């Protein structure tokens, strides 16, 4: 008896590539993930050929949707960075201009309609940064663990669909199981449920997401995952402050946002944009974390401020948002983080773990303040 996956492959055999080959013979298809009638796969093509392949992607999706037994289908078109001269591969997803991603249109200055909450989930907080590589994901994981150590029930949603980090940071290689036919069971790590698009697709593949897909992936991870009862869900946001991030900030029912920045001026400019973005969608900024602050030399014990020091604290004061703490630039944090052994879980007695727990306590207190029914000042963008 043919499996549903075989039927899907057969259906894809009738879809032709731009040069007329049956799709399964083009070498562009990823593994086809099928769980209870939900089909997910990606087509990886040369960045220069993305335009012609977009139509193929649409036809592939339609063909699979027509297969009896398929309940839903998501086909991601991803681009390989072309090595050829003269081509600039699009590294960022091709988002339609503002409001085109299926989100509610937002009139500037108007009060945004709040997205519905997730049943059973208390506060959802975003960990965001103006740019990548500042340690956002490392902070997200250790902050989540710090909140857990305060006795809260915490979950982690990796919403950085362009560069999912949770498979690596938490050493997760297994794929999530489905329960009850149409819901996914998150992966459990250190007592926390975790969900990442990286569990479903190859994390090394640079992805080009179309606007509506971004939202459908996010909505699925948020609402079709069995999160259980949580006090706090920590969301690792994609870096940047463009349309994609804005749409996400609008679509996820956020209680607050934590901004991660390094101390340099340039990173701080991005952090400032991040704060402005959350204010625009009326999400309270719980504060700024200065990451890769002072460097303590493991050999001589001397501190030096490689990226400067104190910039984020100063910026927080200037912008009137709480300063949550400084995490030093430390080789141990990097090694542990990259080995999937976050410092708060694996070296709970270290000074670094304590720093993250202190940050977590300030975040928790900030959430309490935000839930107090005090008159709120709405800041205009
Ligand atoms: N405080 C720190 N000290 C040393 N290395 C760090 C620190 N924070 C993050 N890193 C390292 O920096 C790199 C980028 O961090 P990551 O959390 O993936 O950033 P982002 O999510 O912002 O792209 C990783 O290799 C990580 O281990
Ligand atoms: Mg990251």
Short mmCIF file of C-alpha atoms and ligand atoms in Angstrom, two decimals:
data_model
loop_
_atom_site.label_atom_id
_atom_site.label_comp_id
_atom_site.label_asym_id
_atom_site.label_seq_id
_atom_site.Cartn_x
_atom_site.Cartn_y
_atom_site.Cartn_z
CA UNK A 1 0.00 0.00 0.00
CA UNK A 2 1.38 3.36 -0.98
CA UNK A 3 1.88 5.81 1.86
CA UNK A 4 0.60 9.34 1.77
CA UNK A 5 4.17 10.49 1.26
CA UNK A 6 4.41 8.32 -1.88
CA UNK A 7 1.21 9.90 -3.16
CA UNK A 8 2.69 13.33 -2.50
CA UNK A 9 5.85 12.44 -4.43
CA UNK A 10 3.73 11.07 -7.27
CA UNK A 11 1.71 14.29 -7.38
CA UNK A 12 4.92 16.33 -7.45
CA UNK A 13 6.06 14.23 -10.41
CA UNK A 14 3.38 15.98 -12.45
CA UNK A 15 4.74 19.41 -11.56
CA UNK A 16 7.41 20.63 -13.94
CA UNK A 17 10.45 22.76 -13.13
CA UNK A 18 11.13 25.89 -15.20
CA UNK A 19 13.15 23.74 -17.63
CA UNK A 20 10.45 21.10 -17.90
CA UNK A 21 11.75 18.37 -15.57
CA UNK A 22 9.47 16.58 -13.13
CA UNK A 23 10.05 18.25 -9.76
CA UNK A 24 11.29 15.16 -7.84
CA UNK A 25 14.06 14.75 -10.44
CA UNK A 26 15.46 18.26 -10.09
CA UNK A 27 17.36 17.70 -6.87
CA UNK A 28 15.73 20.76 -5.33
CA UNK A 29 13.34 19.03 -2.95
CA UNK A 30 14.06 18.67 0.74
CA UNK A 31 12.84 15.74 2.77
CA UNK A 32 9.09 15.67 2.73
CA UNK A 33 7.80 15.86 6.26
CA UNK A 34 4.34 14.38 6.62
CA UNK A 35 2.58 14.12 9.94
CA UNK A 36 -1.09 13.26 10.09
CA UNK A 37 -1.89 14.73 6.73
CA UNK A 38 0.17 17.88 7.24
CA UNK A 39 2.82 18.13 4.60
CA UNK A 40 5.85 20.36 4.75
CA UNK A 41 8.87 20.55 2.48
CA UNK A 42 11.12 23.06 0.84
CA UNK A 43 12.40 23.67 -2.65
CA UNK A 44 15.95 24.98 -2.67
CA UNK A 45 17.03 26.82 -5.78
CA UNK A 46 19.70 29.19 -6.96
CA UNK A 47 18.99 32.66 -5.64
CA UNK A 48 19.08 34.08 -9.17
CA UNK A 49 16.23 31.78 -10.27
CA UNK A 50 13.86 32.50 -7.43
CA UNK A 51 11.37 34.44 -9.54
CA UNK A 52 10.71 31.58 -12.02
CA UNK A 53 10.56 29.05 -9.22
CA UNK A 54 7.96 30.93 -7.29
CA UNK A 55 5.31 29.74 -9.80
CA UNK A 56 6.59 26.17 -9.46
CA UNK A 57 6.26 26.46 -5.69
CA UNK A 58 2.64 27.53 -6.10
CA UNK A 59 1.88 24.63 -8.45
CA UNK A 60 3.58 22.16 -6.12
CA UNK A 61 1.51 23.39 -3.22
CA UNK A 62 -1.70 23.09 -5.26
CA UNK A 63 -0.79 19.60 -6.51
CA UNK A 64 -0.10 18.34 -2.99
CA UNK A 65 -3.21 19.95 -1.59
CA UNK A 66 -5.25 17.94 -4.12
CA UNK A 67 -3.86 14.61 -2.89
CA UNK A 68 -6.56 12.74 -0.96
CA UNK A 69 -5.62 12.58 2.72
CA UNK A 70 -3.59 15.81 2.72
CA UNK A 71 -5.04 18.22 5.24
CA UNK A 72 -2.61 21.08 4.88
CA UNK A 73 0.53 21.83 2.97
CA UNK A 74 3.31 24.31 3.31
CA UNK A 75 6.01 24.59 0.69
CA UNK A 76 8.92 26.92 1.39
CA UNK A 77 11.00 28.27 -1.46
CA UNK A 78 14.53 28.70 -0.24
CA UNK A 79 17.49 30.13 -2.06
CA UNK A 80 21.01 28.92 -1.98
CA UNK A 81 23.51 31.73 -1.91
CA UNK A 82 24.73 31.70 -5.49
CA UNK A 83 28.49 31.63 -5.84
CA UNK A 84 28.39 33.12 -9.35
CA UNK A 85 29.63 36.62 -10.00
CA UNK A 86 27.19 39.41 -10.46
CA UNK A 87 24.36 37.92 -8.48
CA UNK A 88 23.36 39.24 -5.13
CA UNK A 89 21.34 36.54 -3.47
CA UNK A 90 18.47 37.86 -1.45
CA UNK A 91 19.36 36.98 2.11
CA UNK A 92 16.24 38.28 3.60
CA UNK A 93 12.76 37.08 2.90
CA UNK A 94 10.83 38.84 0.23
CA UNK A 95 8.15 40.50 2.24
CA UNK A 96 5.32 42.37 0.66
CA UNK A 97 5.16 45.97 1.72
CA UNK A 98 3.58 46.73 5.09
CA UNK A 99 0.30 45.10 5.93
CA UNK A 100 0.56 42.63 3.05
CA UNK A 101 1.50 39.69 5.22
CA UNK A 102 -2.02 38.85 6.16
CA UNK A 103 -1.89 40.90 9.30
CA UNK A 104 -4.46 43.50 10.14
CA UNK A 105 -3.75 46.81 8.47
CA UNK A 106 -2.39 49.21 11.03
CA UNK A 107 -3.31 52.83 10.70
CA UNK A 108 -0.46 54.85 12.15
CA UNK A 109 -1.37 56.32 15.49
CA UNK A 110 -4.47 54.17 15.83
CA UNK A 111 -4.74 51.67 18.65
CA UNK A 112 -3.76 48.28 17.29
CA UNK A 113 -6.24 45.44 17.69
CA UNK A 114 -4.65 42.95 20.08
CA UNK A 115 -4.25 39.42 18.78
CA UNK A 116 -6.04 36.73 20.76
CA UNK A 117 -4.06 35.15 23.59
CA UNK A 118 -3.03 31.49 23.71
CA UNK A 119 -5.22 29.48 26.08
CA UNK A 120 -3.20 28.39 29.10
CA UNK A 121 -0.29 30.71 28.38
CA UNK A 122 0.18 33.61 30.80
CA UNK A 123 2.59 36.20 29.46
CA UNK A 124 4.30 36.03 26.10
CA UNK A 125 7.49 38.06 25.91
CA UNK A 126 9.68 38.78 22.92
CA UNK A 127 13.45 38.79 23.01
CA UNK A 128 14.52 41.02 20.17
CA UNK A 129 17.50 42.82 18.75
CA UNK A 130 17.98 45.36 16.03
CA UNK A 131 20.53 43.14 14.35
CA UNK A 132 21.75 39.57 14.33
CA UNK A 133 24.74 38.18 16.13
CA UNK A 134 24.36 40.22 19.30
CA UNK A 135 23.47 37.17 21.40
CA UNK A 136 19.70 37.40 21.22
CA UNK A 137 19.11 33.66 21.15
CA UNK A 138 21.68 32.97 23.87
CA UNK A 139 19.96 35.57 26.01
CA UNK A 140 16.52 34.16 25.21
CA UNK A 141 17.48 30.65 26.33
CA UNK A 142 19.24 31.74 29.51
CA UNK A 143 16.50 34.21 30.36
CA UNK A 144 13.94 31.42 29.95
CA UNK A 145 16.00 29.20 32.25
CA UNK A 146 16.36 32.05 34.73
CA UNK A 147 12.59 32.49 34.81
CA UNK A 148 12.24 28.75 35.27
CA UNK A 149 14.61 28.94 38.25
CA UNK A 150 12.31 31.55 39.77
CA UNK A 151 9.66 28.85 39.88
CA UNK A 152 7.77 29.83 36.76
CA UNK A 153 6.60 27.39 34.11
CA UNK A 154 8.33 28.58 30.96
CA UNK A 155 8.25 27.67 27.26
CA UNK A 156 10.45 28.81 24.38
CA UNK A 157 9.19 29.66 20.91
CA UNK A 158 11.90 30.19 18.33
CA UNK A 159 10.27 32.67 15.96
CA UNK A 160 13.54 33.41 14.20
CA UNK A 161 12.42 31.56 11.13
CA UNK A 162 15.33 32.94 9.09
CA UNK A 163 17.96 31.64 11.45
CA UNK A 164 16.42 29.30 13.99
CA UNK A 165 18.87 28.77 16.85
CA UNK A 166 17.07 26.47 19.27
CA UNK A 167 18.11 23.18 17.65
CA UNK A 168 21.73 24.15 18.28
CA UNK A 169 21.46 26.06 21.54
CA UNK A 170 19.47 23.28 23.16
CA UNK A 171 21.04 20.38 21.24
CA UNK A 172 17.70 19.27 19.84
CA UNK A 173 17.84 16.89 16.93
CA UNK A 174 14.55 15.07 17.20
CA UNK A 175 11.43 16.06 15.29
CA UNK A 176 8.25 16.98 17.12
CA UNK A 177 5.48 14.37 17.25
CA UNK A 178 1.88 15.08 16.48
CA UNK A 179 -0.88 14.51 18.95
CA UNK A 180 -4.57 14.18 18.32
CA UNK A 181 -4.10 14.37 14.58
CA UNK A 182 -3.42 18.02 14.10
CA UNK A 183 -1.39 19.40 16.96
CA UNK A 184 2.35 19.26 17.47
CA UNK A 185 3.96 18.26 20.71
CA UNK A 186 6.84 20.58 21.55
CA UNK A 187 10.24 19.17 22.42
CA UNK A 188 10.98 19.21 26.13
CA UNK A 189 14.37 20.53 27.36
CA UNK A 190 15.42 21.45 30.88
CA UNK A 191 11.78 21.24 31.92
CA UNK A 192 10.62 23.62 29.21
CA UNK A 193 8.59 22.94 26.06
CA UNK A 194 10.43 24.29 23.01
CA UNK A 195 9.26 24.78 19.43
CA UNK A 196 11.31 25.91 16.46
CA UNK A 197 10.88 25.84 12.72
CA UNK A 198 14.41 24.46 12.81
CA UNK A 199 12.98 21.16 14.10
CA UNK A 200 11.13 20.79 10.81
CA UNK A 201 13.63 22.09 8.30
CA UNK A 202 17.35 22.08 7.79
CA UNK A 203 18.75 24.93 9.87
CA UNK A 204 21.69 25.46 7.53
CA UNK A 205 19.49 26.36 4.56
CA UNK A 206 19.03 30.07 4.13
CA UNK A 207 15.35 30.62 3.69
CA UNK A 208 13.32 32.95 1.64
CA UNK A 209 9.91 33.17 3.17
CA UNK A 210 6.98 34.71 1.43
CA UNK A 211 4.99 37.03 3.60
CA UNK A 212 1.92 34.85 4.15
CA UNK A 213 4.10 31.84 4.90
CA UNK A 214 5.88 33.70 7.66
CA UNK A 215 2.62 34.25 9.40
CA UNK A 216 1.28 30.77 8.79
CA UNK A 217 4.47 29.21 10.17
CA UNK A 218 4.35 31.46 13.19
CA UNK A 219 0.65 30.96 13.78
CA UNK A 220 1.11 27.21 13.60
CA UNK A 221 3.98 27.25 16.06
CA UNK A 222 2.03 29.48 18.38
CA UNK A 223 -1.47 28.06 18.18
CA UNK A 224 -1.19 24.49 16.89
CA UNK A 225 1.38 23.35 19.41
CA UNK A 226 0.42 21.71 22.67
CA UNK A 227 2.12 24.23 24.94
CA UNK A 228 0.21 23.19 28.03
CA UNK A 229 -0.04 25.64 30.91
CA UNK A 230 2.73 28.22 30.96
CA UNK A 231 3.39 31.26 33.09
CA UNK A 232 5.72 32.75 30.51
CA UNK A 233 6.52 32.00 26.90
CA UNK A 234 9.83 33.45 25.73
CA UNK A 235 9.85 34.19 22.01
CA UNK A 236 13.18 34.47 20.20
CA UNK A 237 12.30 37.01 17.51
CA UNK A 238 14.00 37.37 14.14
CA UNK A 239 16.59 40.16 14.21
CA UNK A 240 15.84 43.51 12.68
CA UNK A 241 13.03 45.99 12.72
CA UNK A 242 11.59 45.63 9.23
CA UNK A 243 8.14 44.63 8.06
CA UNK A 244 8.57 40.99 9.04
CA UNK A 245 9.41 41.86 12.63
CA UNK A 246 6.68 44.44 12.84
CA UNK A 247 4.11 41.97 11.56
CA UNK A 248 5.23 39.43 14.11
CA UNK A 249 5.11 41.93 16.91
CA UNK A 250 1.54 42.62 15.85
CA UNK A 251 0.47 39.01 15.44
CA UNK A 252 1.80 37.59 18.66
CA UNK A 253 -0.11 38.65 21.76
CA UNK A 254 2.97 40.09 23.47
CA UNK A 255 3.00 41.28 27.08
CA UNK A 256 6.40 42.83 26.70
CA UNK A 257 9.72 42.90 24.89
CA UNK A 258 13.32 42.54 26.02
CA UNK A 259 15.88 44.21 23.76
CA UNK A 260 19.36 42.76 23.50
CA UNK A 261 22.21 44.98 22.39
CA UNK A 262 25.97 45.04 22.46
CA UNK A 263 27.49 48.23 23.85
CA UNK A 264 28.67 49.73 20.55
CA UNK A 265 26.97 52.78 19.15
CA UNK A 266 25.96 51.01 15.97
CA UNK A 267 24.19 48.21 17.78
CA UNK A 268 22.55 50.76 20.02
CA UNK A 269 21.10 52.59 17.06
CA UNK A 270 19.47 49.30 16.05
CA UNK A 271 18.31 48.70 19.60
CA UNK A 272 16.68 52.13 19.55
CA UNK A 273 14.82 51.16 16.36
CA UNK A 274 13.67 47.99 18.08
CA UNK A 275 12.28 49.96 20.99
CA UNK A 276 10.51 52.33 18.62
CA UNK A 277 9.01 49.37 16.77
CA UNK A 278 7.53 47.81 19.90
CA UNK A 279 6.23 51.14 21.04
CA UNK A 280 4.55 51.57 17.69
CA UNK A 281 2.54 48.42 18.29
CA UNK A 282 1.99 49.33 21.96
CA UNK A 283 4.05 46.46 23.35
CA UNK A 284 5.75 47.57 26.59
CA UNK A 285 9.54 47.40 26.49
CA UNK A 286 10.57 45.51 29.63
CA UNK A 287 14.12 46.69 29.25
CA UNK A 288 17.51 46.38 27.59
CA UNK A 289 20.18 43.76 28.21
CA UNK A 290 23.76 44.71 27.43
CA UNK A 291 25.36 41.58 26.05
CA UNK A 292 29.06 41.08 25.35
CA UNK A 293 29.79 43.77 27.85
CA UNK A 294 33.11 43.65 29.72
CA UNK A 295 35.57 40.96 28.62
CA UNK A 296 37.44 39.19 31.39
CA UNK A 297 40.59 37.57 30.04
CA UNK A 298 40.59 33.88 30.99
CA UNK A 299 44.42 33.95 31.18
CA UNK A 300 45.26 37.07 33.13
CA UNK A 301 41.89 37.86 34.73
CA UNK A 302 42.03 41.47 33.53
CA UNK A 303 38.87 43.12 32.25
CA UNK A 304 38.75 45.02 29.02
CA UNK A 305 35.83 46.60 27.25
CA UNK A 306 36.18 45.32 23.73
CA UNK A 307 32.91 46.73 22.47
CA UNK A 308 32.82 49.51 25.01
CA UNK A 309 30.85 49.27 28.19
CA UNK A 310 27.80 50.89 29.69
CA UNK A 311 26.38 52.08 26.38
CA UNK A 312 23.15 50.14 26.79
CA UNK A 313 22.63 51.32 30.36
CA UNK A 314 23.06 54.89 29.26
CA UNK A 315 20.74 54.35 26.30
CA UNK A 316 18.10 52.76 28.54
CA UNK A 317 18.18 55.80 30.81
CA UNK A 318 17.94 58.12 27.85
CA UNK A 319 14.93 56.27 26.43
CA UNK A 320 13.23 55.80 29.76
CA UNK A 321 13.21 51.99 29.69
CA UNK A 322 14.56 49.71 32.44
CA UNK A 323 18.13 48.49 32.24
CA UNK A 324 18.05 44.76 32.89
CA UNK A 325 21.72 43.90 33.28
CA UNK A 326 25.09 43.31 31.71
CA UNK A 327 26.29 39.95 30.45
CA UNK A 328 30.05 39.85 29.96
CA UNK A 329 31.72 38.67 26.80
CA UNK A 330 32.91 35.32 28.00
CA UNK A 331 34.36 32.36 26.20
CA UNK A 332 32.55 29.98 28.55
CA UNK A 333 29.19 31.45 27.58
CA UNK A 334 30.05 31.04 23.93
CA UNK A 335 31.34 27.50 24.23
CA UNK A 336 28.45 26.32 26.33
CA UNK A 337 25.89 28.09 24.23
CA UNK A 338 27.21 26.68 20.98
CA UNK A 339 27.48 23.19 22.48
CA UNK A 340 23.80 23.22 23.40
CA UNK A 341 24.57 23.49 27.12
CA UNK A 342 23.18 26.86 28.23
CA UNK A 343 25.05 28.20 31.21
CA UNK A 344 22.03 28.66 33.52
CA UNK A 345 21.14 24.98 33.13
CA UNK A 346 24.61 23.46 33.13
CA UNK A 347 26.58 25.79 35.43
CA UNK A 348 23.86 27.09 37.74
CA UNK A 349 26.39 28.13 40.40
CA UNK A 350 28.50 30.22 38.05
CA UNK A 351 28.46 34.02 38.28
CA UNK A 352 27.09 34.13 34.73
CA UNK A 353 24.07 32.04 35.62
CA UNK A 354 23.44 34.45 38.49
CA UNK A 355 23.56 37.39 36.09
CA UNK A 356 20.89 35.77 33.92
CA UNK A 357 18.75 34.95 36.95
CA UNK A 358 18.97 38.58 38.08
CA UNK A 359 17.88 39.68 34.61
CA UNK A 360 15.03 37.17 34.77
CA UNK A 361 13.91 38.57 38.13
CA UNK A 362 13.79 42.09 36.68
CA UNK A 363 11.80 40.83 33.71
CA UNK A 364 9.35 39.09 36.02
CA UNK A 365 8.96 42.25 38.10
CA UNK A 366 8.46 44.27 34.92
CA UNK A 367 5.69 41.92 33.84
CA UNK A 368 4.00 42.36 37.20
CA UNK A 369 4.14 46.12 36.81
CA UNK A 370 2.70 45.86 33.34
CA UNK A 371 -0.24 43.77 34.55
CA UNK A 372 -1.10 46.31 37.23
CA UNK A 373 -4.19 48.18 36.13
CA UNK A 374 -2.47 51.55 36.32
CA UNK A 375 -3.16 54.23 33.73
CA UNK A 376 -0.86 53.53 30.83
CA UNK A 377 0.93 56.13 28.83
CA UNK A 378 0.56 55.35 25.15
CA UNK A 379 3.61 56.54 23.32
CA UNK A 380 3.11 57.73 19.80
CA UNK A 381 5.49 56.40 17.17
N1 LIG B 1 27.90 36.98 26.40
C1 LIG B 1 28.49 36.26 25.46
N2 LIG B 1 29.80 35.96 25.53
C2 LIG B 1 30.41 35.24 24.54
N3 LIG B 1 29.80 34.79 23.46
C3 LIG B 1 28.49 35.06 23.33
C4 LIG B 1 27.76 35.81 24.32
N4 LIG B 1 26.45 35.88 23.90
C5 LIG B 1 26.39 35.24 22.73
N5 LIG B 1 27.59 34.74 22.38
C6 LIG B 1 27.95 34.01 21.16
O1 LIG B 1 27.75 34.88 20.06
C7 LIG B 1 27.24 34.17 18.94
C8 LIG B 1 25.91 34.78 18.51
O2 LIG B 1 24.96 34.58 19.56
P1 LIG B 1 23.44 34.25 19.27
O3 LIG B 1 22.79 34.10 20.59
O4 LIG B 1 23.29 33.14 18.31
O5 LIG B 1 23.04 35.64 18.61
P2 LIG B 1 21.77 36.10 17.75
O6 LIG B 1 20.63 35.24 18.14
O7 LIG B 1 21.61 37.53 18.15
O8 LIG B 1 22.18 35.97 16.33
C9 LIG B 1 27.14 32.72 19.38
O9 LIG B 1 28.29 32.04 18.96
C10 LIG B 1 27.08 32.82 20.90
O10 LIG B 1 27.60 31.66 21.53
MG1 LIG B 2 19.62 33.75 16.97
#
